[in-house]
């Protein structure tokens, strides 16, 4: 039986990336800098409007798992794809990147493989238009107990809370992971996702999660406050470890009442897609390999800096070499 250092559960989405200026976004009715869920017809319209497409396997937590795997962790990903061209591409690409893709493509059903049309503006901001397709149907049946029960760390994607099946899958995964002695955490994913499921999020964090990772807006949305310090203290009262990314202002880590602020080197992003995902990859790599929390955050910052220096949500450079240069490996 395989023991994994890190297992992720999330939406298995093919990212389709194109560059576009603000006038194009306005013309197409795309709201800048956020993730919008779209229906199938809208997805096909936006896909047809894209030029110079870059296609990669994506999904927030899937990106994190791939990034952590690239650093050397033994990783697996749990997600649903259809047995269609995009689904086979996704499964093969994850496997080629060294991640065990646990669930075989699904042959039956009407929903196709999920995809997200991502438009990157000249200022590096990304506007995501996501058709969830079959990935949103993930349920507890898709979570093998032998995988969750052999995970040192598990990482869950908050977006899956949009359906009851996803909530049930998370609870089952948490029980199996804890039974095997592992720790489990969640990426809050999006303030709007929290708004839709605030009470469920807070209950899960308080009763099942060992760690939480989110940005300022996401952490604040948990308690509907504009005061980050208050939100951090309230979240830390529910969960043993809270990690908050604050863009150019660095990272705040709360372990109980102990707060640590880690600065970040500010750079102008080429593409902000995947910054939070790769920060999480680096942080969880550090956690899985026994680093202290400040070092975990510093590793995460370097991973995030690498990914925003180019188009695409996954690392292109040898991040291990970057970490060695920084004295972190």
PDB file of C-alpha atoms in Angstrom:
ATOM      1  CA  UNK A   1       0.000   0.000   0.000  1.00  0.00           C
ATOM      2  CA  UNK A   2       1.387   3.399  -1.039  1.00  0.00           C
ATOM      3  CA  UNK A   3       2.018   6.012   1.631  1.00  0.00           C
ATOM      4  CA  UNK A   4       1.656   9.565   0.317  1.00  0.00           C
ATOM      5  CA  UNK A   5       3.224  12.652   1.807  1.00  0.00           C
ATOM      6  CA  UNK A   6       0.516  14.847   0.279  1.00  0.00           C
ATOM      7  CA  UNK A   7      -2.885  14.037  -1.244  1.00  0.00           C
ATOM      8  CA  UNK A   8      -5.193  16.638  -2.770  1.00  0.00           C
ATOM      9  CA  UNK A   9      -8.922  16.578  -3.469  1.00  0.00           C
ATOM     10  CA  UNK A  10     -10.265  19.147  -5.890  1.00  0.00           C
ATOM     11  CA  UNK A  11     -11.715  20.099  -9.222  1.00  0.00           C
ATOM     12  CA  UNK A  12      -9.891  18.483 -12.142  1.00  0.00           C
ATOM     13  CA  UNK A  13     -10.004  21.327 -14.658  1.00  0.00           C
ATOM     14  CA  UNK A  14      -8.183  21.846 -17.930  1.00  0.00           C
ATOM     15  CA  UNK A  15      -6.915  25.440 -17.901  1.00  0.00           C
ATOM     16  CA  UNK A  16      -7.044  27.218 -21.243  1.00  0.00           C
ATOM     17  CA  UNK A  17      -5.036  30.458 -21.008  1.00  0.00           C
ATOM     18  CA  UNK A  18      -4.946  33.434 -23.343  1.00  0.00           C
ATOM     19  CA  UNK A  19      -3.790  37.038 -23.078  1.00  0.00           C
ATOM     20  CA  UNK A  20      -6.390  39.810 -23.360  1.00  0.00           C
ATOM     21  CA  UNK A  21      -6.586  43.531 -22.626  1.00  0.00           C
ATOM     22  CA  UNK A  22      -9.256  45.287 -20.576  1.00  0.00           C
ATOM     23  CA  UNK A  23     -11.229  46.385 -23.644  1.00  0.00           C
ATOM     24  CA  UNK A  24     -11.590  42.748 -24.709  1.00  0.00           C
ATOM     25  CA  UNK A  25     -12.814  41.823 -21.226  1.00  0.00           C
ATOM     26  CA  UNK A  26     -15.385  44.628 -21.341  1.00  0.00           C
ATOM     27  CA  UNK A  27     -16.518  43.607 -24.830  1.00  0.00           C
ATOM     28  CA  UNK A  28     -17.024  39.999 -23.754  1.00  0.00           C
ATOM     29  CA  UNK A  29     -18.685  40.916 -20.464  1.00  0.00           C
ATOM     30  CA  UNK A  30     -15.914  39.331 -18.391  1.00  0.00           C
ATOM     31  CA  UNK A  31     -15.462  40.632 -14.848  1.00  0.00           C
ATOM     32  CA  UNK A  32     -11.775  41.210 -14.245  1.00  0.00           C
ATOM     33  CA  UNK A  33      -9.670  39.473 -11.605  1.00  0.00           C
ATOM     34  CA  UNK A  34     -12.227  37.004 -10.268  1.00  0.00           C
ATOM     35  CA  UNK A  35     -13.381  33.476 -10.970  1.00  0.00           C
ATOM     36  CA  UNK A  36     -16.837  33.221 -12.517  1.00  0.00           C
ATOM     37  CA  UNK A  37     -18.740  29.999 -13.038  1.00  0.00           C
ATOM     38  CA  UNK A  38     -20.189  29.751 -16.549  1.00  0.00           C
ATOM     39  CA  UNK A  39     -22.589  27.428 -18.327  1.00  0.00           C
ATOM     40  CA  UNK A  40     -21.589  25.163 -21.178  1.00  0.00           C
ATOM     41  CA  UNK A  41     -22.747  27.519 -23.985  1.00  0.00           C
ATOM     42  CA  UNK A  42     -20.861  30.462 -22.454  1.00  0.00           C
ATOM     43  CA  UNK A  43     -17.770  28.287 -22.077  1.00  0.00           C
ATOM     44  CA  UNK A  44     -17.841  27.378 -25.759  1.00  0.00           C
ATOM     45  CA  UNK A  45     -18.298  31.045 -26.745  1.00  0.00           C
ATOM     46  CA  UNK A  46     -15.328  32.196 -24.672  1.00  0.00           C
ATOM     47  CA  UNK A  47     -13.166  29.302 -25.843  1.00  0.00           C
ATOM     48  CA  UNK A  48     -13.850  30.291 -29.459  1.00  0.00           C
ATOM     49  CA  UNK A  49     -12.831  33.904 -28.721  1.00  0.00           C
ATOM     50  CA  UNK A  50      -9.404  32.934 -27.344  1.00  0.00           C
ATOM     51  CA  UNK A  51      -6.200  33.355 -29.331  1.00  0.00           C
ATOM     52  CA  UNK A  52      -2.821  31.637 -28.839  1.00  0.00           C
ATOM     53  CA  UNK A  53      -4.286  29.223 -26.308  1.00  0.00           C
ATOM     54  CA  UNK A  54      -2.059  27.514 -23.733  1.00  0.00           C
ATOM     55  CA  UNK A  55      -3.660  24.313 -22.432  1.00  0.00           C
ATOM     56  CA  UNK A  56      -2.562  22.775 -19.138  1.00  0.00           C
ATOM     57  CA  UNK A  57      -4.029  20.513 -16.459  1.00  0.00           C
ATOM     58  CA  UNK A  58      -5.345  22.781 -13.731  1.00  0.00           C
ATOM     59  CA  UNK A  59      -7.628  23.202 -10.779  1.00  0.00           C
ATOM     60  CA  UNK A  60      -6.411  25.043  -7.703  1.00  0.00           C
ATOM     61  CA  UNK A  61      -5.475  22.112  -5.481  1.00  0.00           C
ATOM     62  CA  UNK A  62      -4.311  20.054  -8.459  1.00  0.00           C
ATOM     63  CA  UNK A  63      -1.813  22.835  -9.195  1.00  0.00           C
ATOM     64  CA  UNK A  64      -0.661  22.709  -5.583  1.00  0.00           C
ATOM     65  CA  UNK A  65      -0.186  18.943  -5.676  1.00  0.00           C
ATOM     66  CA  UNK A  66       1.773  19.144  -8.943  1.00  0.00           C
ATOM     67  CA  UNK A  67       4.003  21.873  -7.500  1.00  0.00           C
ATOM     68  CA  UNK A  68       4.698  19.891  -4.343  1.00  0.00           C
ATOM     69  CA  UNK A  69       5.410  16.806  -6.434  1.00  0.00           C
ATOM     70  CA  UNK A  70       7.924  18.768  -8.481  1.00  0.00           C
ATOM     71  CA  UNK A  71       9.754  19.517  -5.229  1.00  0.00           C
ATOM     72  CA  UNK A  72      10.034  15.805  -4.510  1.00  0.00           C
ATOM     73  CA  UNK A  73       7.011  14.851  -2.411  1.00  0.00           C
ATOM     74  CA  UNK A  74       5.160  11.599  -3.051  1.00  0.00           C
ATOM     75  CA  UNK A  75       1.779  12.924  -4.129  1.00  0.00           C
ATOM     76  CA  UNK A  76      -1.666  11.860  -5.307  1.00  0.00           C
ATOM     77  CA  UNK A  77      -4.718  13.729  -6.588  1.00  0.00           C
ATOM     78  CA  UNK A  78      -8.375  12.761  -6.296  1.00  0.00           C
ATOM     79  CA  UNK A  79     -10.673  14.274  -8.929  1.00  0.00           C
ATOM     80  CA  UNK A  80     -13.189  13.423 -11.656  1.00  0.00           C
ATOM     81  CA  UNK A  81     -12.667  13.726 -15.422  1.00  0.00           C
ATOM     82  CA  UNK A  82     -14.741  12.340 -18.294  1.00  0.00           C
ATOM     83  CA  UNK A  83     -13.340   9.734 -20.659  1.00  0.00           C
ATOM     84  CA  UNK A  84     -13.116  12.310 -23.450  1.00  0.00           C
ATOM     85  CA  UNK A  85     -10.186  14.027 -25.176  1.00  0.00           C
ATOM     86  CA  UNK A  86      -9.718  16.656 -22.463  1.00  0.00           C
ATOM     87  CA  UNK A  87     -10.162  14.123 -19.674  1.00  0.00           C
ATOM     88  CA  UNK A  88      -7.569  11.766 -21.099  1.00  0.00           C
ATOM     89  CA  UNK A  89      -5.219  14.716 -21.619  1.00  0.00           C
ATOM     90  CA  UNK A  90      -5.684  15.711 -17.983  1.00  0.00           C
ATOM     91  CA  UNK A  91      -5.091  12.258 -16.512  1.00  0.00           C
ATOM     92  CA  UNK A  92      -2.030  11.628 -18.675  1.00  0.00           C
ATOM     93  CA  UNK A  93      -0.551  15.061 -17.965  1.00  0.00           C
ATOM     94  CA  UNK A  94      -0.886  14.648 -14.200  1.00  0.00           C
ATOM     95  CA  UNK A  95       0.699  11.200 -14.370  1.00  0.00           C
ATOM     96  CA  UNK A  96       3.516  12.526 -16.570  1.00  0.00           C
ATOM     97  CA  UNK A  97       4.209  15.153 -13.896  1.00  0.00           C
ATOM     98  CA  UNK A  98       4.705  12.448 -11.288  1.00  0.00           C
ATOM     99  CA  UNK A  99       1.326  12.749  -9.532  1.00  0.00           C
ATOM    100  CA  UNK A 100      -0.726   9.585  -8.957  1.00  0.00           C
ATOM    101  CA  UNK A 101      -4.080  10.400 -10.564  1.00  0.00           C
ATOM    102  CA  UNK A 102      -6.231   8.142  -8.431  1.00  0.00           C
ATOM    103  CA  UNK A 103      -9.538   8.100 -10.320  1.00  0.00           C
ATOM    104  CA  UNK A 104      -9.744   6.686 -13.871  1.00  0.00           C
ATOM    105  CA  UNK A 105     -11.694   8.798 -16.421  1.00  0.00           C
ATOM    106  CA  UNK A 106     -15.448   8.216 -16.169  1.00  0.00           C
ATOM    107  CA  UNK A 107     -16.948   6.537 -19.237  1.00  0.00           C
ATOM    108  CA  UNK A 108     -20.656   7.162 -18.568  1.00  0.00           C
ATOM    109  CA  UNK A 109     -22.710  10.333 -18.057  1.00  0.00           C
ATOM    110  CA  UNK A 110     -23.526  13.504 -19.955  1.00  0.00           C
ATOM    111  CA  UNK A 111     -21.144  16.007 -18.371  1.00  0.00           C
ATOM    112  CA  UNK A 112     -17.816  16.607 -20.139  1.00  0.00           C
ATOM    113  CA  UNK A 113     -14.434  17.262 -18.548  1.00  0.00           C
ATOM    114  CA  UNK A 114     -14.263  20.611 -16.781  1.00  0.00           C
ATOM    115  CA  UNK A 115     -12.389  23.538 -18.284  1.00  0.00           C
ATOM    116  CA  UNK A 116     -11.531  27.115 -17.311  1.00  0.00           C
ATOM    117  CA  UNK A 117     -10.965  29.908 -19.804  1.00  0.00           C
ATOM    118  CA  UNK A 118      -8.395  32.225 -18.209  1.00  0.00           C
ATOM    119  CA  UNK A 119      -7.741  35.663 -19.686  1.00  0.00           C
ATOM    120  CA  UNK A 120      -4.493  37.266 -18.524  1.00  0.00           C
ATOM    121  CA  UNK A 121      -4.358  41.080 -18.618  1.00  0.00           C
ATOM    122  CA  UNK A 122      -1.188  43.129 -19.298  1.00  0.00           C
ATOM    123  CA  UNK A 123      -0.980  43.887 -15.548  1.00  0.00           C
ATOM    124  CA  UNK A 124      -0.799  40.167 -14.762  1.00  0.00           C
ATOM    125  CA  UNK A 125      -4.319  39.878 -13.351  1.00  0.00           C
ATOM    126  CA  UNK A 126      -6.300  36.842 -14.409  1.00  0.00           C
ATOM    127  CA  UNK A 127     -10.013  36.597 -15.103  1.00  0.00           C
ATOM    128  CA  UNK A 128     -11.230  33.023 -14.838  1.00  0.00           C
ATOM    129  CA  UNK A 129     -14.377  31.674 -16.462  1.00  0.00           C
ATOM    130  CA  UNK A 130     -14.911  28.135 -15.292  1.00  0.00           C
ATOM    131  CA  UNK A 131     -17.285  25.474 -16.567  1.00  0.00           C
ATOM    132  CA  UNK A 132     -17.284  22.846 -13.838  1.00  0.00           C
ATOM    133  CA  UNK A 133     -18.651  19.917 -15.820  1.00  0.00           C
ATOM    134  CA  UNK A 134     -18.047  16.492 -14.344  1.00  0.00           C
ATOM    135  CA  UNK A 135     -15.505  17.553 -11.703  1.00  0.00           C
ATOM    136  CA  UNK A 136     -18.232  19.121  -9.563  1.00  0.00           C
ATOM    137  CA  UNK A 137     -19.876  15.704  -9.212  1.00  0.00           C
ATOM    138  CA  UNK A 138     -17.056  14.356  -7.039  1.00  0.00           C
ATOM    139  CA  UNK A 139     -18.454  12.411  -4.088  1.00  0.00           C
ATOM    140  CA  UNK A 140     -17.307  10.230  -1.216  1.00  0.00           C
ATOM    141  CA  UNK A 141     -17.386   7.285  -3.644  1.00  0.00           C
ATOM    142  CA  UNK A 142     -14.415   8.890  -5.405  1.00  0.00           C
ATOM    143  CA  UNK A 143     -12.281   9.035  -2.239  1.00  0.00           C
ATOM    144  CA  UNK A 144     -10.503   5.696  -1.751  1.00  0.00           C
ATOM    145  CA  UNK A 145     -10.081   4.984   1.956  1.00  0.00           C
ATOM    146  CA  UNK A 146      -6.715   3.376   1.276  1.00  0.00           C
ATOM    147  CA  UNK A 147      -5.440   6.655  -0.231  1.00  0.00           C
ATOM    148  CA  UNK A 148      -6.865   9.047   2.375  1.00  0.00           C
ATOM    149  CA  UNK A 149      -5.863   6.702   5.170  1.00  0.00           C
ATOM    150  CA  UNK A 150      -2.246   6.594   3.987  1.00  0.00           C
ATOM    151  CA  UNK A 151      -1.817  10.365   3.597  1.00  0.00           C
ATOM    152  CA  UNK A 152       0.609  12.281   5.794  1.00  0.00           C
ATOM    153  CA  UNK A 153      -1.139  15.493   4.704  1.00  0.00           C
ATOM    154  CA  UNK A 154      -4.401  16.043   2.812  1.00  0.00           C
ATOM    155  CA  UNK A 155      -5.419  19.296   1.167  1.00  0.00           C
ATOM    156  CA  UNK A 156      -8.996  20.098   0.169  1.00  0.00           C
ATOM    157  CA  UNK A 157     -10.343  22.610  -2.345  1.00  0.00           C
ATOM    158  CA  UNK A 158     -13.066  24.866  -0.981  1.00  0.00           C
ATOM    159  CA  UNK A 159     -14.763  25.199  -4.377  1.00  0.00           C
ATOM    160  CA  UNK A 160     -16.101  21.637  -4.015  1.00  0.00           C
ATOM    161  CA  UNK A 161     -18.326  22.875  -1.188  1.00  0.00           C
ATOM    162  CA  UNK A 162     -20.767  24.087  -3.827  1.00  0.00           C
ATOM    163  CA  UNK A 163     -22.436  20.666  -3.812  1.00  0.00           C
ATOM    164  CA  UNK A 164     -23.504  18.413  -0.963  1.00  0.00           C
ATOM    165  CA  UNK A 165     -21.594  15.531  -2.578  1.00  0.00           C
ATOM    166  CA  UNK A 166     -18.366  17.495  -2.186  1.00  0.00           C
ATOM    167  CA  UNK A 167     -19.054  18.252   1.465  1.00  0.00           C
ATOM    168  CA  UNK A 168     -19.658  14.560   2.132  1.00  0.00           C
ATOM    169  CA  UNK A 169     -16.440  13.672   0.315  1.00  0.00           C
ATOM    170  CA  UNK A 170     -14.486  16.091   2.520  1.00  0.00           C
ATOM    171  CA  UNK A 171     -15.938  14.673   5.727  1.00  0.00           C
ATOM    172  CA  UNK A 172     -15.147  11.123   4.626  1.00  0.00           C
ATOM    173  CA  UNK A 173     -11.615  12.116   3.640  1.00  0.00           C
ATOM    174  CA  UNK A 174     -11.053  13.870   6.976  1.00  0.00           C
ATOM    175  CA  UNK A 175     -12.210  10.837   8.934  1.00  0.00           C
ATOM    176  CA  UNK A 176     -10.043   8.432   6.927  1.00  0.00           C
ATOM    177  CA  UNK A 177      -7.002  10.723   7.058  1.00  0.00           C
ATOM    178  CA  UNK A 178      -7.234  11.267  10.806  1.00  0.00           C
ATOM    179  CA  UNK A 179      -7.794   7.547  11.373  1.00  0.00           C
ATOM    180  CA  UNK A 180      -4.493   6.920   9.605  1.00  0.00           C
ATOM    181  CA  UNK A 181      -2.700   9.546  11.705  1.00  0.00           C
ATOM    182  CA  UNK A 182      -2.525  12.227   9.011  1.00  0.00           C
ATOM    183  CA  UNK A 183      -3.399  15.916   9.092  1.00  0.00           C
ATOM    184  CA  UNK A 184      -5.902  17.603   6.825  1.00  0.00           C
ATOM    185  CA  UNK A 185      -6.409  21.188   5.708  1.00  0.00           C
ATOM    186  CA  UNK A 186      -8.400  23.295   3.300  1.00  0.00           C
ATOM    187  CA  UNK A 187      -7.813  26.035   0.750  1.00  0.00           C
ATOM    188  CA  UNK A 188     -10.634  28.511   1.316  1.00  0.00           C
ATOM    189  CA  UNK A 189     -10.584  29.124  -2.472  1.00  0.00           C
ATOM    190  CA  UNK A 190     -12.764  32.229  -2.919  1.00  0.00           C
ATOM    191  CA  UNK A 191     -14.667  34.804  -0.800  1.00  0.00           C
ATOM    192  CA  UNK A 192     -17.813  34.186  -2.850  1.00  0.00           C
ATOM    193  CA  UNK A 193     -17.536  30.474  -2.115  1.00  0.00           C
ATOM    194  CA  UNK A 194     -17.373  31.303   1.594  1.00  0.00           C
ATOM    195  CA  UNK A 195     -20.411  33.581   1.259  1.00  0.00           C
ATOM    196  CA  UNK A 196     -22.409  30.686  -0.156  1.00  0.00           C
ATOM    197  CA  UNK A 197     -21.379  28.202   2.540  1.00  0.00           C
ATOM    198  CA  UNK A 198     -20.148  30.177   5.561  1.00  0.00           C
ATOM    199  CA  UNK A 199     -21.676  28.046   8.309  1.00  0.00           C
ATOM    200  CA  UNK A 200     -20.497  24.813   6.682  1.00  0.00           C
ATOM    201  CA  UNK A 201     -17.003  26.227   6.206  1.00  0.00           C
ATOM    202  CA  UNK A 202     -16.747  27.300   9.823  1.00  0.00           C
ATOM    203  CA  UNK A 203     -18.065  23.975  11.098  1.00  0.00           C
ATOM    204  CA  UNK A 204     -15.600  22.022   8.941  1.00  0.00           C
ATOM    205  CA  UNK A 205     -12.679  24.227  10.007  1.00  0.00           C
ATOM    206  CA  UNK A 206     -13.547  23.945  13.695  1.00  0.00           C
ATOM    207  CA  UNK A 207     -14.264  20.232  13.850  1.00  0.00           C
ATOM    208  CA  UNK A 208     -12.208  18.598  11.094  1.00  0.00           C
ATOM    209  CA  UNK A 209      -9.345  20.786   9.870  1.00  0.00           C
ATOM    210  CA  UNK A 210      -5.786  20.877  11.181  1.00  0.00           C
ATOM    211  CA  UNK A 211      -4.790  23.838   8.983  1.00  0.00           C
ATOM    212  CA  UNK A 212      -6.348  26.518   6.779  1.00  0.00           C
ATOM    213  CA  UNK A 213      -4.726  28.430   3.906  1.00  0.00           C
ATOM    214  CA  UNK A 214      -6.304  31.525   2.355  1.00  0.00           C
ATOM    215  CA  UNK A 215      -5.695  35.094   1.295  1.00  0.00           C
ATOM    216  CA  UNK A 216      -6.801  38.240   3.121  1.00  0.00           C
ATOM    217  CA  UNK A 217     -10.203  38.489   1.463  1.00  0.00           C
ATOM    218  CA  UNK A 218     -10.926  34.817   2.074  1.00  0.00           C
ATOM    219  CA  UNK A 219      -9.927  34.864   5.740  1.00  0.00           C
ATOM    220  CA  UNK A 220     -11.918  38.060   6.352  1.00  0.00           C
ATOM    221  CA  UNK A 221     -14.965  36.598   4.608  1.00  0.00           C
ATOM    222  CA  UNK A 222     -15.184  33.778   7.150  1.00  0.00           C
ATOM    223  CA  UNK A 223     -16.360  36.271   9.777  1.00  0.00           C
ATOM    224  CA  UNK A 224     -17.631  39.060   7.493  1.00  0.00           C
ATOM    225  CA  UNK A 225     -15.146  41.604   8.795  1.00  0.00           C
ATOM    226  CA  UNK A 226     -12.866  44.136   7.101  1.00  0.00           C
ATOM    227  CA  UNK A 227     -10.351  43.826   9.949  1.00  0.00           C
ATOM    228  CA  UNK A 228      -7.773  41.180   9.088  1.00  0.00           C
ATOM    229  CA  UNK A 229      -6.298  40.996  12.588  1.00  0.00           C
ATOM    230  CA  UNK A 230      -9.715  40.184  14.039  1.00  0.00           C
ATOM    231  CA  UNK A 231     -10.392  37.587  11.349  1.00  0.00           C
ATOM    232  CA  UNK A 232      -7.043  35.914  11.964  1.00  0.00           C
ATOM    233  CA  UNK A 233      -7.611  35.690  15.702  1.00  0.00           C
ATOM    234  CA  UNK A 234     -11.122  34.293  15.277  1.00  0.00           C
ATOM    235  CA  UNK A 235     -10.004  31.723  12.717  1.00  0.00           C
ATOM    236  CA  UNK A 236      -7.040  30.712  14.886  1.00  0.00           C
ATOM    237  CA  UNK A 237      -9.487  30.094  17.746  1.00  0.00           C
ATOM    238  CA  UNK A 238     -11.111  27.403  15.587  1.00  0.00           C
ATOM    239  CA  UNK A 239      -8.116  25.811  13.877  1.00  0.00           C
ATOM    240  CA  UNK A 240      -4.582  25.011  15.122  1.00  0.00           C
ATOM    241  CA  UNK A 241      -2.801  26.525  12.105  1.00  0.00           C
ATOM    242  CA  UNK A 242      -3.931  29.435   9.917  1.00  0.00           C
ATOM    243  CA  UNK A 243      -1.890  30.704   6.965  1.00  0.00           C
ATOM    244  CA  UNK A 244      -2.860  33.987   5.292  1.00  0.00           C
ATOM    245  CA  UNK A 245      -1.206  35.266   2.117  1.00  0.00           C
ATOM    246  CA  UNK A 246      -1.275  39.059   1.664  1.00  0.00           C
ATOM    247  CA  UNK A 247       0.145  39.549  -1.843  1.00  0.00           C
ATOM    248  CA  UNK A 248       3.021  42.037  -1.697  1.00  0.00           C
ATOM    249  CA  UNK A 249       2.600  42.480   2.063  1.00  0.00           C
ATOM    250  CA  UNK A 250       3.861  38.994   2.827  1.00  0.00           C
ATOM    251  CA  UNK A 251       2.411  36.073   4.755  1.00  0.00           C
ATOM    252  CA  UNK A 252       0.950  35.799   8.238  1.00  0.00           C
ATOM    253  CA  UNK A 253       1.024  32.459  10.073  1.00  0.00           C
ATOM    254  CA  UNK A 254      -1.074  31.925  13.190  1.00  0.00           C
ATOM    255  CA  UNK A 255      -0.327  28.921  15.389  1.00  0.00           C
ATOM    256  CA  UNK A 256      -2.752  29.350  18.231  1.00  0.00           C
ATOM    257  CA  UNK A 257      -2.150  32.855  19.563  1.00  0.00           C
ATOM    258  CA  UNK A 258       1.407  32.997  18.200  1.00  0.00           C
ATOM    259  CA  UNK A 259       1.611  35.203  15.109  1.00  0.00           C
ATOM    260  CA  UNK A 260       4.526  35.228  12.664  1.00  0.00           C
ATOM    261  CA  UNK A 261       4.755  37.702   9.769  1.00  0.00           C
ATOM    262  CA  UNK A 262       7.027  36.754   6.883  1.00  0.00           C
ATOM    263  CA  UNK A 263       7.887  39.454   4.307  1.00  0.00           C
ATOM    264  CA  UNK A 264       7.943  38.843   0.575  1.00  0.00           C
ATOM    265  CA  UNK A 265      10.051  40.351  -2.187  1.00  0.00           C
ATOM    266  CA  UNK A 266       7.728  42.456  -4.340  1.00  0.00           C
ATOM    267  CA  UNK A 267       7.884  41.921  -8.101  1.00  0.00           C
ATOM    268  CA  UNK A 268       5.593  42.869 -10.975  1.00  0.00           C
ATOM    269  CA  UNK A 269       3.733  39.713 -12.022  1.00  0.00           C
ATOM    270  CA  UNK A 270       3.619  38.523 -15.601  1.00  0.00           C
ATOM    271  CA  UNK A 271       0.641  36.325 -14.720  1.00  0.00           C
ATOM    272  CA  UNK A 272      -0.801  35.978 -11.220  1.00  0.00           C
ATOM    273  CA  UNK A 273      -2.464  32.660 -12.123  1.00  0.00           C
ATOM    274  CA  UNK A 274      -1.499  30.007  -9.611  1.00  0.00           C
ATOM    275  CA  UNK A 275       0.328  32.254  -7.143  1.00  0.00           C
ATOM    276  CA  UNK A 276      -1.699  31.063  -4.177  1.00  0.00           C
ATOM    277  CA  UNK A 277      -1.627  27.476  -5.400  1.00  0.00           C
ATOM    278  CA  UNK A 278       2.151  27.395  -5.641  1.00  0.00           C
ATOM    279  CA  UNK A 279       2.580  29.181  -2.334  1.00  0.00           C
ATOM    280  CA  UNK A 280       0.551  26.335  -0.827  1.00  0.00           C
ATOM    281  CA  UNK A 281       2.728  23.800  -2.657  1.00  0.00           C
ATOM    282  CA  UNK A 282       5.865  25.226  -1.100  1.00  0.00           C
ATOM    283  CA  UNK A 283       4.336  25.659   2.334  1.00  0.00           C
ATOM    284  CA  UNK A 284       3.001  22.092   2.414  1.00  0.00           C
ATOM    285  CA  UNK A 285       6.328  20.761   1.118  1.00  0.00           C
ATOM    286  CA  UNK A 286       7.969  22.418   4.101  1.00  0.00           C
ATOM    287  CA  UNK A 287       5.337  21.062   6.467  1.00  0.00           C
ATOM    288  CA  UNK A 288       5.656  17.522   5.103  1.00  0.00           C
ATOM    289  CA  UNK A 289       9.439  17.589   5.452  1.00  0.00           C
ATOM    290  CA  UNK A 290       9.512  18.911   9.014  1.00  0.00           C
ATOM    291  CA  UNK A 291      10.498  22.553   8.489  1.00  0.00           C
ATOM    292  CA  UNK A 292       9.504  25.241  10.972  1.00  0.00           C
ATOM    293  CA  UNK A 293       6.553  27.415   9.982  1.00  0.00           C
ATOM    294  CA  UNK A 294       8.591  30.480   9.023  1.00  0.00           C
ATOM    295  CA  UNK A 295      10.721  28.365   6.692  1.00  0.00           C
ATOM    296  CA  UNK A 296       7.559  26.788   5.244  1.00  0.00           C
ATOM    297  CA  UNK A 297       6.275  30.273   4.403  1.00  0.00           C
ATOM    298  CA  UNK A 298       9.592  31.357   2.892  1.00  0.00           C
ATOM    299  CA  UNK A 299       9.588  28.266   0.668  1.00  0.00           C
ATOM    300  CA  UNK A 300       6.012  29.086  -0.331  1.00  0.00           C
ATOM    301  CA  UNK A 301       6.969  32.657  -1.207  1.00  0.00           C
ATOM    302  CA  UNK A 302       9.726  31.493  -3.555  1.00  0.00           C
ATOM    303  CA  UNK A 303       7.369  29.041  -5.255  1.00  0.00           C
ATOM    304  CA  UNK A 304       4.776  31.807  -5.735  1.00  0.00           C
ATOM    305  CA  UNK A 305       7.393  34.239  -7.053  1.00  0.00           C
ATOM    306  CA  UNK A 306       8.517  31.720  -9.665  1.00  0.00           C
ATOM    307  CA  UNK A 307       5.034  31.042 -10.997  1.00  0.00           C
ATOM    308  CA  UNK A 308       4.021  34.712 -11.362  1.00  0.00           C
ATOM    309  CA  UNK A 309       7.133  35.350 -13.464  1.00  0.00           C
ATOM    310  CA  UNK A 310       5.637  33.558 -16.500  1.00  0.00           C
ATOM    311  CA  UNK A 311       2.339  32.607 -18.130  1.00  0.00           C
ATOM    312  CA  UNK A 312       0.719  29.516 -16.629  1.00  0.00           C
ATOM    313  CA  UNK A 313      -0.213  28.170 -13.175  1.00  0.00           C
ATOM    314  CA  UNK A 314       2.596  25.663 -12.651  1.00  0.00           C
ATOM    315  CA  UNK A 315       6.358  26.106 -12.200  1.00  0.00           C
ATOM    316  CA  UNK A 316       8.612  26.166 -15.228  1.00  0.00           C
ATOM    317  CA  UNK A 317      11.981  26.718 -13.530  1.00  0.00           C
ATOM    318  CA  UNK A 318      13.784  24.244 -11.290  1.00  0.00           C
ATOM    319  CA  UNK A 319      12.257  25.446  -8.026  1.00  0.00           C
ATOM    320  CA  UNK A 320      14.475  23.131  -5.979  1.00  0.00           C
ATOM    321  CA  UNK A 321      17.483  24.992  -7.368  1.00  0.00           C
ATOM    322  CA  UNK A 322      15.884  28.318  -6.410  1.00  0.00           C
ATOM    323  CA  UNK A 323      15.335  27.041  -2.883  1.00  0.00           C
ATOM    324  CA  UNK A 324      18.945  25.845  -2.649  1.00  0.00           C
ATOM    325  CA  UNK A 325      20.148  29.269  -3.794  1.00  0.00           C
ATOM    326  CA  UNK A 326      18.084  30.802  -0.985  1.00  0.00           C
ATOM    327  CA  UNK A 327      19.556  28.400   1.557  1.00  0.00           C
ATOM    328  CA  UNK A 328      16.218  26.665   2.181  1.00  0.00           C
ATOM    329  CA  UNK A 329      17.195  23.193   0.943  1.00  0.00           C
TER     330      UNK A 329
END
